[in-house]
Protein backbone atom coordinates (compact mmCIF):
# COMPACT_ATOMS: atom_id res chain seq x y z
CA UNK A 1 0.00 0.00 0.00
CA UNK A 2 1.53 3.38 -0.99
CA UNK A 3 2.25 5.84 1.82
CA UNK A 4 0.41 9.17 1.76
CA UNK A 5 1.63 12.55 3.03
CA UNK A 6 -0.26 15.77 3.59
CA UNK A 7 1.58 18.77 2.10
CA UNK A 8 0.07 22.25 2.17
CA UNK A 9 -3.53 21.33 1.53
CA UNK A 10 -3.09 18.15 -0.50
CA UNK A 11 -2.80 14.44 0.19
CA UNK A 12 -0.02 13.19 -2.08
CA UNK A 13 1.98 10.01 -2.58
CA UNK A 14 4.77 10.01 0.01
CA UNK A 15 7.44 9.39 -2.64
CA UNK A 16 6.32 12.57 -4.49
CA UNK A 17 5.83 14.73 -1.36
CA UNK A 18 7.89 17.89 -1.80
CA UNK A 19 8.25 21.41 -0.43
CA UNK A 20 9.53 24.51 -2.19
CA UNK A 21 13.29 25.28 -2.26
CA UNK A 22 12.56 28.59 -0.51
CA UNK A 23 10.58 27.06 2.31
CA UNK A 24 12.02 28.80 5.37
CA UNK A 25 12.23 25.48 7.18
CA UNK A 26 14.62 24.26 4.51
CA UNK A 27 16.73 27.44 4.41
CA UNK A 28 16.69 28.64 8.04
CA UNK A 29 15.25 25.79 10.15
CA UNK A 30 12.52 28.40 10.71
CA UNK A 31 9.85 26.00 11.82
CA UNK A 32 8.56 23.71 14.53
CA UNK A 33 7.37 20.12 14.72
CA UNK A 34 5.63 17.50 16.80
CA UNK A 35 5.74 13.71 16.91
CA UNK A 36 2.77 11.76 18.32
CA UNK A 37 2.67 8.07 19.05
CA UNK A 38 -0.08 5.91 17.57
CA UNK A 39 -0.75 2.80 19.66
CA UNK A 40 -3.45 0.19 19.00
CA UNK A 41 -5.17 2.57 16.58
CA UNK A 42 -5.27 5.46 19.05
CA UNK A 43 -3.40 8.76 18.79
CA UNK A 44 -1.75 9.31 22.15
CA UNK A 45 -1.78 12.62 24.03
CA UNK A 46 -2.86 14.67 21.00
CA UNK A 47 -4.10 17.49 23.26
CA UNK A 48 -0.69 17.85 24.90
CA UNK A 49 1.18 17.72 21.60
CA UNK A 50 -1.05 20.36 19.97
CA UNK A 51 -0.90 22.57 23.07
CA UNK A 52 2.90 22.43 22.86
CA UNK A 53 2.75 23.08 19.09
CA UNK A 54 0.74 26.22 19.84
CA UNK A 55 3.32 27.30 22.40
CA UNK A 56 6.24 26.70 19.98
CA UNK A 57 4.44 28.64 17.23
CA UNK A 58 3.65 31.48 19.64
CA UNK A 59 7.26 31.76 20.87
CA UNK A 60 8.40 32.17 17.25
CA UNK A 61 5.48 34.37 16.12
CA UNK A 62 4.41 31.84 13.49
CA UNK A 63 0.64 31.65 12.91
CA UNK A 64 -1.28 28.38 13.10
CA UNK A 65 -1.35 27.03 9.52
CA UNK A 66 -5.09 26.37 9.95
CA UNK A 67 -7.61 26.00 12.76
CA UNK A 68 -6.64 23.51 15.40
CA UNK A 69 -9.73 21.37 14.77
CA UNK A 70 -8.83 21.18 11.06
CA UNK A 71 -5.28 20.15 11.94
CA UNK A 72 -6.62 17.43 14.25
CA UNK A 73 -8.81 16.14 11.40
CA UNK A 74 -5.81 16.06 9.03
CA UNK A 75 -3.69 14.16 11.56
CA UNK A 76 -6.44 11.56 11.91
CA UNK A 77 -6.84 11.36 8.13
CA UNK A 78 -3.10 10.84 7.54
CA UNK A 79 -3.07 8.04 10.13
CA UNK A 80 -6.12 6.42 8.50
CA UNK A 81 -4.88 6.78 4.91
CA UNK A 82 -1.60 5.13 5.89
CA UNK A 83 -3.44 2.45 7.89
CA UNK A 84 -1.17 3.04 10.86
CA UNK A 85 -2.28 1.05 13.88
CA UNK A 86 1.03 1.32 15.69
CA UNK A 87 3.45 4.02 14.63
CA UNK A 88 4.21 7.71 14.61
CA UNK A 89 2.66 10.87 13.20
CA UNK A 90 5.04 13.70 12.30
CA UNK A 91 3.84 17.24 11.72
CA UNK A 92 5.91 20.25 10.79
CA UNK A 93 4.95 23.90 10.45
CA UNK A 94 7.37 26.42 8.95
CA UNK A 95 7.08 30.16 8.49
CA UNK A 96 6.30 29.47 4.85
CA UNK A 97 7.79 30.10 1.42
CA UNK A 98 9.36 33.49 0.65
CA UNK A 99 12.43 34.95 -1.12
CA UNK A 100 15.47 34.25 1.08
CA UNK A 101 15.82 37.01 3.67
CA UNK A 102 16.60 36.62 7.36
CA UNK A 103 13.81 38.97 8.45
CA UNK A 104 10.28 37.61 8.60
CA UNK A 105 8.48 37.51 5.24
CA UNK A 106 5.61 39.83 4.36
CA UNK A 107 2.48 39.61 6.48
CA UNK A 108 0.09 37.17 4.86
CA UNK A 109 2.81 34.65 3.96
CA UNK A 110 1.14 31.36 4.77
CA UNK A 111 2.83 28.95 7.16
CA UNK A 112 3.65 25.65 5.46
CA UNK A 113 2.27 22.40 6.90
CA UNK A 114 3.44 18.85 6.35
CA UNK A 115 1.97 15.78 8.08
CA UNK A 116 3.31 12.25 7.62
CA UNK A 117 2.73 8.95 9.38
CA UNK A 118 4.67 5.71 9.52
CA UNK A 119 4.25 2.31 11.06
CA UNK A 120 6.48 0.96 13.80
CA UNK A 121 6.81 -2.56 15.13
CA UNK A 122 5.62 -2.89 18.76
CA UNK A 123 7.29 -6.31 19.07
CA UNK A 124 10.66 -4.84 18.09
CA UNK A 125 10.16 -1.99 20.60
CA UNK A 126 9.30 -4.53 23.31
CA UNK A 127 12.52 -6.42 22.52
CA UNK A 128 14.51 -3.16 22.80
CA UNK A 129 12.90 -2.48 26.17
CA UNK A 130 13.76 -6.01 27.36
CA UNK A 131 17.39 -5.49 26.35
CA UNK A 132 17.69 -1.85 27.46
CA UNK A 133 19.58 0.94 25.71
CA UNK A 134 23.06 2.40 26.04
CA UNK A 135 23.67 6.15 26.27
CA UNK A 136 26.78 8.25 25.93
CA UNK A 137 27.20 11.75 27.34
CA UNK A 138 28.14 14.83 25.31
CA UNK A 139 28.71 18.46 26.35
CA UNK A 140 25.63 20.68 26.03
CA UNK A 141 26.15 22.79 22.91
CA UNK A 142 22.61 23.81 21.96
CA UNK A 143 21.00 27.25 22.07
CA UNK A 144 19.07 28.32 25.18
CA UNK A 145 15.57 27.97 23.71
CA UNK A 146 15.43 24.18 23.54
CA UNK A 147 12.02 24.51 25.22
CA UNK A 148 10.76 25.37 21.70
CA UNK A 149 10.42 22.28 19.54
CA UNK A 150 12.13 23.68 16.45
CA UNK A 151 13.39 21.74 13.45
CA UNK A 152 16.85 23.24 14.12
CA UNK A 153 18.28 19.96 15.39
CA UNK A 154 21.88 19.88 14.16
CA UNK A 155 23.50 19.42 17.63
CA UNK A 156 20.95 16.66 18.29
CA UNK A 157 21.76 15.00 14.97
CA UNK A 158 25.51 15.11 15.67
CA UNK A 159 25.01 13.79 19.21
CA UNK A 160 22.86 10.87 18.02
CA UNK A 161 25.37 10.01 15.32
CA UNK A 162 28.17 10.05 17.90
CA UNK A 163 26.09 7.70 20.05
CA UNK A 164 25.57 5.38 17.10
CA UNK A 165 29.28 5.29 16.30
CA UNK A 166 29.93 4.42 19.96
CA UNK A 167 27.45 1.52 19.77
CA UNK A 168 24.86 3.42 21.87
CA UNK A 169 21.30 4.49 21.04
CA UNK A 170 21.06 7.89 22.73
CA UNK A 171 23.31 10.78 23.82
CA UNK A 172 22.66 12.84 26.94
CA UNK A 173 23.56 16.53 26.83
CA UNK A 174 25.45 17.44 30.01
CA UNK A 175 26.04 20.89 31.51
CA UNK A 176 29.56 21.99 32.55
CA UNK A 177 28.63 21.27 36.20
CA UNK A 178 27.98 17.61 35.32
CA UNK A 179 24.17 17.68 35.42
CA UNK A 180 22.24 15.83 32.76
CA UNK A 181 19.93 17.98 30.61
CA UNK A 182 18.14 15.52 28.30
CA UNK A 183 18.77 13.21 25.38
CA UNK A 184 19.14 14.17 21.71
CA UNK A 185 15.44 13.32 21.28
CA UNK A 186 14.29 12.08 24.71
CA UNK A 187 13.97 13.22 28.33
CA UNK A 188 16.24 11.64 30.96
CA UNK A 189 15.26 10.04 34.27
CA UNK A 190 16.79 8.02 37.09
CA UNK A 191 15.36 5.96 39.95
CA UNK A 192 17.19 6.46 43.25
CA UNK A 193 18.17 3.63 45.61
CA UNK A 194 15.11 4.68 47.64
CA UNK A 195 12.83 4.16 44.62
CA UNK A 196 12.16 7.86 43.89
CA UNK A 197 11.91 8.96 40.24
CA UNK A 198 14.13 11.95 39.44
CA UNK A 199 13.96 14.16 36.37
CA UNK A 200 15.21 17.64 35.66
CA UNK A 201 12.71 20.52 35.98
CA UNK A 202 11.39 21.62 32.59
CA UNK A 203 11.12 25.36 33.24
CA UNK A 204 14.14 25.98 30.98
CA UNK A 205 17.04 24.12 29.40
CA UNK A 206 15.09 21.08 28.16
CA UNK A 207 12.02 20.30 26.13
CA UNK A 208 8.95 19.71 28.30
CA UNK A 209 8.24 16.24 26.92
CA UNK A 210 4.61 15.25 26.59
CA UNK A 211 5.57 11.69 27.54
CA UNK A 212 7.39 13.15 30.55
CA UNK A 213 4.26 15.04 31.63
CA UNK A 214 2.04 11.95 31.24
CA UNK A 215 4.58 9.92 33.20
CA UNK A 216 3.84 12.03 36.26
CA UNK A 217 0.29 10.63 36.18
CA UNK A 218 1.54 7.11 35.42
CA UNK A 219 3.89 7.29 38.41
CA UNK A 220 1.03 8.51 40.61
CA UNK A 221 -1.14 5.59 39.46
CA UNK A 222 1.64 3.21 40.56
CA UNK A 223 2.16 5.01 43.88
CA UNK A 224 5.65 6.21 42.91
CA UNK A 225 7.18 9.47 44.08
CA UNK A 226 8.76 11.97 41.64
CA UNK A 227 11.36 14.58 42.48
CA UNK A 228 12.01 17.31 39.90
CA UNK A 229 15.67 18.19 40.31
CA UNK A 230 18.91 17.99 38.39
CA UNK A 231 21.05 14.85 38.66
CA UNK A 232 24.64 14.30 37.63
CA UNK A 233 26.11 11.69 35.34
CA UNK A 234 27.83 10.17 38.40
CA UNK A 235 24.52 9.93 40.27
CA UNK A 236 22.92 8.30 37.22
CA UNK A 237 25.70 5.70 36.98
CA UNK A 238 25.20 4.84 40.65
CA UNK A 239 21.38 4.91 40.49
CA UNK A 240 19.11 1.92 40.86
CA UNK A 241 17.73 2.54 37.36
CA UNK A 242 17.88 5.03 34.52
CA UNK A 243 15.47 5.46 31.63
CA UNK A 244 14.37 7.82 28.88
CA UNK A 245 10.97 8.99 27.66
CA UNK A 246 9.66 10.28 24.32
CA UNK A 247 6.72 9.72 21.99
CA UNK A 248 9.01 7.55 19.87
CA UNK A 249 10.23 5.33 22.73
CA UNK A 250 7.55 5.72 25.46
CA UNK A 251 9.69 4.50 28.40
CA UNK A 252 13.01 2.81 27.57
CA UNK A 253 15.37 1.50 30.25
CA UNK A 254 19.01 2.63 30.10
CA UNK A 255 21.46 -0.12 31.01
CA UNK A 256 24.78 1.66 30.45
CA UNK A 257 26.17 5.20 30.49
CA UNK A 258 29.46 5.88 28.71
CA UNK A 259 30.14 2.15 28.72
CA UNK A 260 29.58 1.70 32.48
CA UNK A 261 26.61 -0.41 33.60
CA UNK A 262 23.73 1.18 35.47
CA UNK A 263 23.16 -0.99 38.59
CA UNK A 264 23.40 -4.64 37.44
CA UNK A 265 23.32 -3.66 33.75
CA UNK A 266 19.78 -4.95 33.22
CA UNK A 267 16.55 -3.01 32.60
CA UNK A 268 14.99 -1.91 35.88
CA UNK A 269 11.60 -3.07 37.08
CA UNK A 270 10.32 0.47 37.75
CA UNK A 271 11.00 1.56 34.15
CA UNK A 272 9.35 -1.58 32.80
CA UNK A 273 6.25 -1.15 34.96
CA UNK A 274 5.95 2.52 33.93
CA UNK A 275 6.20 1.37 30.33
CA UNK A 276 3.51 -1.26 30.84
CA UNK A 277 1.11 1.19 32.55
CA UNK A 278 1.63 4.06 30.09
CA UNK A 279 -1.06 3.17 27.54
CA UNK A 280 -3.80 3.01 30.19
CA UNK A 281 -3.01 6.47 31.54
CA UNK A 282 -2.21 8.48 28.37
CA UNK A 283 -5.01 10.34 26.55
CA UNK A 284 -6.27 8.27 23.62
CA UNK A 285 -8.02 9.58 20.54
CA UNK A 286 -9.28 7.16 17.85
CA UNK A 287 -7.65 7.90 14.49
N1 LIG B 1 11.66 14.14 20.23
N2 LIG B 1 13.70 16.15 24.38
C1 LIG B 1 13.99 16.32 23.09
C2 LIG B 1 15.19 17.12 22.72
C3 LIG B 1 13.16 15.78 22.09
O1 LIG B 1 13.44 15.97 20.80
C4 LIG B 1 12.03 15.00 22.48
C5 LIG B 1 11.10 14.39 21.48
C6 LIG B 1 11.78 14.83 23.86
C7 LIG B 1 10.58 14.06 24.36
O2 LIG B 1 9.38 14.74 24.09
P1 LIG B 1 8.00 13.96 23.88
O3 LIG B 1 7.82 13.12 25.09
O4 LIG B 1 7.00 15.02 23.77
O5 LIG B 1 8.14 13.12 22.64
C8 LIG B 1 12.62 15.44 24.78
C9 LIG B 1 10.86 13.64 19.14
C10 LIG B 1 10.11 12.40 19.48
C11 LIG B 1 11.72 13.53 17.91
O6 LIG B 1 12.46 14.46 17.68
O7 LIG B 1 11.63 12.54 17.19
Coordinates of C-alpha atoms and ligand atoms in Angstrom, one line a residue:
X1 CA 0.0 0.0 0.0
X2 CA 1.5 3.4 -1.0
X3 CA 2.2 5.8 1.8
X4 CA 0.4 9.2 1.8
X5 CA 1.6 12.5 3.0
X6 CA -0.3 15.8 3.6
X7 CA 1.6 18.8 2.1
X8 CA 0.1 22.2 2.2
X9 CA -3.5 21.3 1.5
X10 CA -3.1 18.1 -0.5
X11 CA -2.8 14.4 0.2
X12 CA 0.0 13.2 -2.1
X13 CA 2.0 10.0 -2.6
X14 CA 4.8 10.0 0.0
X15 CA 7.4 9.4 -2.6
X16 CA 6.3 12.6 -4.5
X17 CA 5.8 14.7 -1.4
X18 CA 7.9 17.9 -1.8
X19 CA 8.2 21.4 -0.4
X20 CA 9.5 24.5 -2.2
X21 CA 13.3 25.3 -2.3
X22 CA 12.6 28.6 -0.5
X23 CA 10.6 27.1 2.3
X24 CA 12.0 28.8 5.4
X25 CA 12.2 25.5 7.2
X26 CA 14.6 24.3 4.5
X27 CA 16.7 27.4 4.4
X28 CA 16.7 28.6 8.0
X29 CA 15.2 25.8 10.2
X30 CA 12.5 28.4 10.7
X31 CA 9.8 26.0 11.8
X32 CA 8.6 23.7 14.5
X33 CA 7.4 20.1 14.7
X34 CA 5.6 17.5 16.8
X35 CA 5.7 13.7 16.9
X36 CA 2.8 11.8 18.3
X37 CA 2.7 8.1 19.0
X38 CA -0.1 5.9 17.6
X39 CA -0.7 2.8 19.7
X40 CA -3.5 0.2 19.0
X41 CA -5.2 2.6 16.6
X42 CA -5.3 5.5 19.1
X43 CA -3.4 8.8 18.8
X44 CA -1.8 9.3 22.1
X45 CA -1.8 12.6 24.0
X46 CA -2.9 14.7 21.0
X47 CA -4.1 17.5 23.3
X48 CA -0.7 17.9 24.9
X49 CA 1.2 17.7 21.6
X50 CA -1.0 20.4 20.0
X51 CA -0.9 22.6 23.1
X52 CA 2.9 22.4 22.9
X53 CA 2.8 23.1 19.1
X54 CA 0.7 26.2 19.8
X55 CA 3.3 27.3 22.4
X56 CA 6.2 26.7 20.0
X57 CA 4.4 28.6 17.2
X58 CA 3.6 31.5 19.6
X59 CA 7.3 31.8 20.9
X60 CA 8.4 32.2 17.2
X61 CA 5.5 34.4 16.1
X62 CA 4.4 31.8 13.5
X63 CA 0.6 31.7 12.9
X64 CA -1.3 28.4 13.1
X65 CA -1.3 27.0 9.5
X66 CA -5.1 26.4 10.0
X67 CA -7.6 26.0 12.8
X68 CA -6.6 23.5 15.4
X69 CA -9.7 21.4 14.8
X70 CA -8.8 21.2 11.1
X71 CA -5.3 20.1 11.9
X72 CA -6.6 17.4 14.3
X73 CA -8.8 16.1 11.4
X74 CA -5.8 16.1 9.0
X75 CA -3.7 14.2 11.6
X76 CA -6.4 11.6 11.9
X77 CA -6.8 11.4 8.1
X78 CA -3.1 10.8 7.5
X79 CA -3.1 8.0 10.1
X80 CA -6.1 6.4 8.5
X81 CA -4.9 6.8 4.9
X82 CA -1.6 5.1 5.9
X83 CA -3.4 2.5 7.9
X84 CA -1.2 3.0 10.9
X85 CA -2.3 1.0 13.9
X86 CA 1.0 1.3 15.7
X87 CA 3.5 4.0 14.6
X88 CA 4.2 7.7 14.6
X89 CA 2.7 10.9 13.2
X90 CA 5.0 13.7 12.3
X91 CA 3.8 17.2 11.7
X92 CA 5.9 20.3 10.8
X93 CA 4.9 23.9 10.5
X94 CA 7.4 26.4 9.0
X95 CA 7.1 30.2 8.5
X96 CA 6.3 29.5 4.8
X97 CA 7.8 30.1 1.4
X98 CA 9.4 33.5 0.7
X99 CA 12.4 34.9 -1.1
X100 CA 15.5 34.2 1.1
X101 CA 15.8 37.0 3.7
X102 CA 16.6 36.6 7.4
X103 CA 13.8 39.0 8.5
X104 CA 10.3 37.6 8.6
X105 CA 8.5 37.5 5.2
X106 CA 5.6 39.8 4.4
X107 CA 2.5 39.6 6.5
X108 CA 0.1 37.2 4.9
X109 CA 2.8 34.6 4.0
X110 CA 1.1 31.4 4.8
X111 CA 2.8 29.0 7.2
X112 CA 3.6 25.7 5.5
X113 CA 2.3 22.4 6.9
X114 CA 3.4 18.8 6.4
X115 CA 2.0 15.8 8.1
X116 CA 3.3 12.2 7.6
X117 CA 2.7 8.9 9.4
X118 CA 4.7 5.7 9.5
X119 CA 4.2 2.3 11.1
X120 CA 6.5 1.0 13.8
X121 CA 6.8 -2.6 15.1
X122 CA 5.6 -2.9 18.8
X123 CA 7.3 -6.3 19.1
X124 CA 10.7 -4.8 18.1
X125 CA 10.2 -2.0 20.6
X126 CA 9.3 -4.5 23.3
X127 CA 12.5 -6.4 22.5
X128 CA 14.5 -3.2 22.8
X129 CA 12.9 -2.5 26.2
X130 CA 13.8 -6.0 27.4
X131 CA 17.4 -5.5 26.4
X132 CA 17.7 -1.8 27.5
X133 CA 19.6 0.9 25.7
X134 CA 23.1 2.4 26.0
X135 CA 23.7 6.1 26.3
X136 CA 26.8 8.2 25.9
X137 CA 27.2 11.8 27.3
X138 CA 28.1 14.8 25.3
X139 CA 28.7 18.5 26.3
X140 CA 25.6 20.7 26.0
X141 CA 26.2 22.8 22.9
X142 CA 22.6 23.8 22.0
X143 CA 21.0 27.2 22.1
X144 CA 19.1 28.3 25.2
X145 CA 15.6 28.0 23.7
X146 CA 15.4 24.2 23.5
X147 CA 12.0 24.5 25.2
X148 CA 10.8 25.4 21.7
X149 CA 10.4 22.3 19.5
X150 CA 12.1 23.7 16.5
X151 CA 13.4 21.7 13.5
X152 CA 16.8 23.2 14.1
X153 CA 18.3 20.0 15.4
X154 CA 21.9 19.9 14.2
X155 CA 23.5 19.4 17.6
X156 CA 20.9 16.7 18.3
X157 CA 21.8 15.0 15.0
X158 CA 25.5 15.1 15.7
X159 CA 25.0 13.8 19.2
X160 CA 22.9 10.9 18.0
X161 CA 25.4 10.0 15.3
X162 CA 28.2 10.1 17.9
X163 CA 26.1 7.7 20.1
X164 CA 25.6 5.4 17.1
X165 CA 29.3 5.3 16.3
X166 CA 29.9 4.4 20.0
X167 CA 27.4 1.5 19.8
X168 CA 24.9 3.4 21.9
X169 CA 21.3 4.5 21.0
X170 CA 21.1 7.9 22.7
X171 CA 23.3 10.8 23.8
X172 CA 22.7 12.8 26.9
X173 CA 23.6 16.5 26.8
X174 CA 25.5 17.4 30.0
X175 CA 26.0 20.9 31.5
X176 CA 29.6 22.0 32.5
X177 CA 28.6 21.3 36.2
X178 CA 28.0 17.6 35.3
X179 CA 24.2 17.7 35.4
X180 CA 22.2 15.8 32.8
X181 CA 19.9 18.0 30.6
X182 CA 18.1 15.5 28.3
X183 CA 18.8 13.2 25.4
X184 CA 19.1 14.2 21.7
X185 CA 15.4 13.3 21.3
X186 CA 14.3 12.1 24.7
X187 CA 14.0 13.2 28.3
X188 CA 16.2 11.6 31.0
X189 CA 15.3 10.0 34.3
X190 CA 16.8 8.0 37.1
X191 CA 15.4 6.0 39.9
X192 CA 17.2 6.5 43.2
X193 CA 18.2 3.6 45.6
X194 CA 15.1 4.7 47.6
X195 CA 12.8 4.2 44.6
X196 CA 12.2 7.9 43.9
X197 CA 11.9 9.0 40.2
X198 CA 14.1 12.0 39.4
X199 CA 14.0 14.2 36.4
X200 CA 15.2 17.6 35.7
X201 CA 12.7 20.5 36.0
X202 CA 11.4 21.6 32.6
X203 CA 11.1 25.4 33.2
X204 CA 14.1 26.0 31.0
X205 CA 17.0 24.1 29.4
X206 CA 15.1 21.1 28.2
X207 CA 12.0 20.3 26.1
X208 CA 8.9 19.7 28.3
X209 CA 8.2 16.2 26.9
X210 CA 4.6 15.2 26.6
X211 CA 5.6 11.7 27.5
X212 CA 7.4 13.1 30.6
X213 CA 4.3 15.0 31.6
X214 CA 2.0 11.9 31.2
X215 CA 4.6 9.9 33.2
X216 CA 3.8 12.0 36.3
X217 CA 0.3 10.6 36.2
X218 CA 1.5 7.1 35.4
X219 CA 3.9 7.3 38.4
X220 CA 1.0 8.5 40.6
X221 CA -1.1 5.6 39.5
X222 CA 1.6 3.2 40.6
X223 CA 2.2 5.0 43.9
X224 CA 5.7 6.2 42.9
X225 CA 7.2 9.5 44.1
X226 CA 8.8 12.0 41.6
X227 CA 11.4 14.6 42.5
X228 CA 12.0 17.3 39.9
X229 CA 15.7 18.2 40.3
X230 CA 18.9 18.0 38.4
X231 CA 21.0 14.9 38.7
X232 CA 24.6 14.3 37.6
X233 CA 26.1 11.7 35.3
X234 CA 27.8 10.2 38.4
X235 CA 24.5 9.9 40.3
X236 CA 22.9 8.3 37.2
X237 CA 25.7 5.7 37.0
X238 CA 25.2 4.8 40.7
X239 CA 21.4 4.9 40.5
X240 CA 19.1 1.9 40.9
X241 CA 17.7 2.5 37.4
X242 CA 17.9 5.0 34.5
X243 CA 15.5 5.5 31.6
X244 CA 14.4 7.8 28.9
X245 CA 11.0 9.0 27.7
X246 CA 9.7 10.3 24.3
X247 CA 6.7 9.7 22.0
X248 CA 9.0 7.5 19.9
X249 CA 10.2 5.3 22.7
X250 CA 7.5 5.7 25.5
X251 CA 9.7 4.5 28.4
X252 CA 13.0 2.8 27.6
X253 CA 15.4 1.5 30.3
X254 CA 19.0 2.6 30.1
X255 CA 21.5 -0.1 31.0
X256 CA 24.8 1.7 30.4
X257 CA 26.2 5.2 30.5
X258 CA 29.5 5.9 28.7
X259 CA 30.1 2.1 28.7
X260 CA 29.6 1.7 32.5
X261 CA 26.6 -0.4 33.6
X262 CA 23.7 1.2 35.5
X263 CA 23.2 -1.0 38.6
X264 CA 23.4 -4.6 37.4
X265 CA 23.3 -3.7 33.8
X266 CA 19.8 -5.0 33.2
X267 CA 16.5 -3.0 32.6
X268 CA 15.0 -1.9 35.9
X269 CA 11.6 -3.1 37.1
X270 CA 10.3 0.5 37.7
X271 CA 11.0 1.6 34.1
X272 CA 9.3 -1.6 32.8
X273 CA 6.2 -1.1 35.0
X274 CA 5.9 2.5 33.9
X275 CA 6.2 1.4 30.3
X276 CA 3.5 -1.3 30.8
X277 CA 1.1 1.2 32.5
X278 CA 1.6 4.1 30.1
X279 CA -1.1 3.2 27.5
X280 CA -3.8 3.0 30.2
X281 CA -3.0 6.5 31.5
X282 CA -2.2 8.5 28.4
X283 CA -5.0 10.3 26.6
X284 CA -6.3 8.3 23.6
X285 CA -8.0 9.6 20.5
X286 CA -9.3 7.2 17.9
X287 CA -7.6 7.9 14.5
Ligands
LIG1 N1 11.7 14.1 20.2 N2 13.7 16.2 24.4 C1 14.0 16.3 23.1 C2 15.2 17.1 22.7 C3 13.2 15.8 22.1 O1 13.4 16.0 20.8 C4 12.0 15.0 22.5 C5 11.1 14.4 21.5 C6 11.8 14.8 23.9 C7 10.6 14.1 24.4 O2 9.4 14.7 24.1 P1 8.0 14.0 23.9 O3 7.8 13.1 25.1 O4 7.0 15.0 23.8 O5 8.1 13.1 22.6 C8 12.6 15.4 24.8 C9 10.9 13.6 19.1 C10 10.1 12.4 19.5 C11 11.7 13.5 17.9 O6 12.5 14.5 17.7 O7 11.6 12.5 17.2

